């Protein structure tokens, strides 16, 4: 992991960013060579500020009310996901589950020792990248499955309307797609759209 990560620290709105916890966390990050671009309260302005700052990672420092902070983090990262590391004193399983559900990459309880910060951030970044890769692969697989269903429906339509075999219907779709310089799923969707239009 690059030591040039641009990090935004987020703290509950009622806590000062000059609190002892925040100061210790900031010192540990700076000592480890990370760039802190801002320390922000978790409030209604957070999404706009995150979008403006474009950090590589968000670190949440929340002593106990982690759930309140999470709501703002979820909104702030909904459109552009980022790795999120949460340092907290909240040991409740329900809070941990809510944090993981919200997209937190690492949930660290009572772990503000400076020597732990770099390994924690490295693991969080690796976990985030792996999760993003899996989500991308899942979306790609769903898209391919949807395309295949469209092609199968178009083949079925050609088979029933023109008395073709499945292979003949497939070859007709392929030929049409090549002649029009379209993907197989695109030509299949056009055939289905025309069928819907003409009834």
Coordinates of N, CA, C and O in Angstrom, one line a residue, residues 148-173 188 191-192 195:
X148 N -27.6 -13.2 -21.9 CA -27.9 -14.6 -22.4 C -29.4 -14.8 -22.4 O -29.9 -15.5 -23.3
X149 N -30.1 -14.4 -21.4 CA -31.6 -14.6 -21.4 C -32.2 -13.8 -22.5 O -33.2 -14.4 -23.1
X150 N -31.7 -12.7 -22.9 CA -32.3 -11.9 -24.0 C -32.0 -12.7 -25.3 O -32.9 -12.8 -26.1
X151 N -30.8 -13.2 -25.5 CA -30.5 -14.0 -26.7 C -31.4 -15.3 -26.7 O -31.9 -15.6 -27.8
X152 N -31.5 -15.9 -25.6 CA -32.4 -17.1 -25.6 C -33.8 -16.8 -26.0 O -34.5 -17.6 -26.7
X153 N -34.3 -15.7 -25.5 CA -35.7 -15.3 -25.8 C -35.8 -15.0 -27.3 O -36.8 -15.4 -27.9
X154 N -34.8 -14.3 -27.8 CA -34.9 -14.0 -29.3 C -34.8 -15.3 -30.1 O -35.5 -15.4 -31.1
X155 N -33.9 -16.2 -29.7 CA -33.8 -17.5 -30.4 C -35.2 -18.2 -30.4 O -35.6 -18.7 -31.4
X156 N -35.8 -18.2 -29.2 CA -37.1 -18.9 -29.1 C -38.1 -18.2 -30.0 O -39.0 -18.9 -30.6
X157 N -38.1 -16.9 -30.1 CA -39.0 -16.2 -31.0 C -38.8 -16.6 -32.4 O -39.7 -16.9 -33.2
X158 N -37.5 -16.6 -32.9 CA -37.2 -17.0 -34.2 C -37.6 -18.4 -34.5 O -38.1 -18.7 -35.6
X159 N -37.4 -19.3 -33.5 CA -37.8 -20.7 -33.7 C -39.3 -20.9 -33.9 O -39.7 -21.6 -34.8
X160 N -40.0 -20.1 -33.1 CA -41.5 -20.3 -33.2 C -42.1 -19.6 -34.4 O -43.0 -20.1 -35.0
X161 N -41.6 -18.4 -34.7 CA -42.1 -17.7 -35.9 C -41.7 -18.2 -37.2 O -42.4 -18.1 -38.2
X162 N -40.5 -18.7 -37.3 CA -39.9 -19.1 -38.6 C -39.6 -20.6 -38.7 O -39.0 -21.0 -39.7
X163 N -40.0 -21.4 -37.7 CA -39.8 -22.8 -37.7 C -38.3 -23.2 -37.8 O -37.9 -24.2 -38.4
X164 N -37.5 -22.4 -37.2 CA -36.0 -22.7 -37.2 C -35.7 -23.7 -36.0 O -36.4 -23.7 -35.0
X165 N -34.5 -24.3 -36.2 CA -33.9 -25.1 -35.1 C -33.2 -24.0 -34.2 O -33.0 -22.9 -34.6
X166 N -32.8 -24.5 -33.0 CA -32.1 -23.6 -32.2 C -30.8 -23.1 -32.8 O -30.4 -21.9 -32.7
X167 N -30.1 -24.0 -33.5 CA -28.8 -23.6 -34.1 C -29.0 -22.7 -35.3 O -28.3 -21.7 -35.4
X168 N -30.1 -22.9 -36.0 CA -30.4 -21.9 -37.1 C -30.8 -20.6 -36.6 O -30.3 -19.5 -37.1
X169 N -31.5 -20.5 -35.5 CA -31.9 -19.2 -34.9 C -30.7 -18.5 -34.4 O -30.5 -17.3 -34.6
X170 N -29.8 -19.3 -33.8 CA -28.5 -18.7 -33.3 C -27.7 -18.1 -34.4 O -27.2 -17.0 -34.3
X171 N -27.6 -18.9 -35.5 CA -26.8 -18.5 -36.6 C -27.4 -17.2 -37.3 O -26.7 -16.3 -37.7
X172 N -28.7 -17.2 -37.3 CA -29.4 -16.0 -37.9 C -29.1 -14.8 -37.0 O -28.8 -13.7 -37.6
X173 N -29.1 -14.9 -35.7 CA -28.8 -13.8 -34.8 C -27.4 -13.3 -35.0 O -27.1 -12.1 -35.1
X188 N -30.5 -9.2 -30.4 CA -31.5 -9.9 -29.8 C -32.6 -9.0 -29.2 O -33.8 -9.2 -29.3
X191 N -34.8 -7.4 -31.8 CA -35.8 -8.3 -32.3 C -36.9 -8.4 -31.3 O -38.1 -8.3 -31.7
X192 N -36.6 -8.5 -30.0 CA -37.7 -8.6 -29.0 C -38.5 -7.3 -28.9 O -39.7 -7.3 -28.7
X195 N -40.9 -7.2 -31.8 CA -42.0 -8.1 -31.5 C -43.0 -7.5 -30.5 O -44.2 -7.6 -30.7

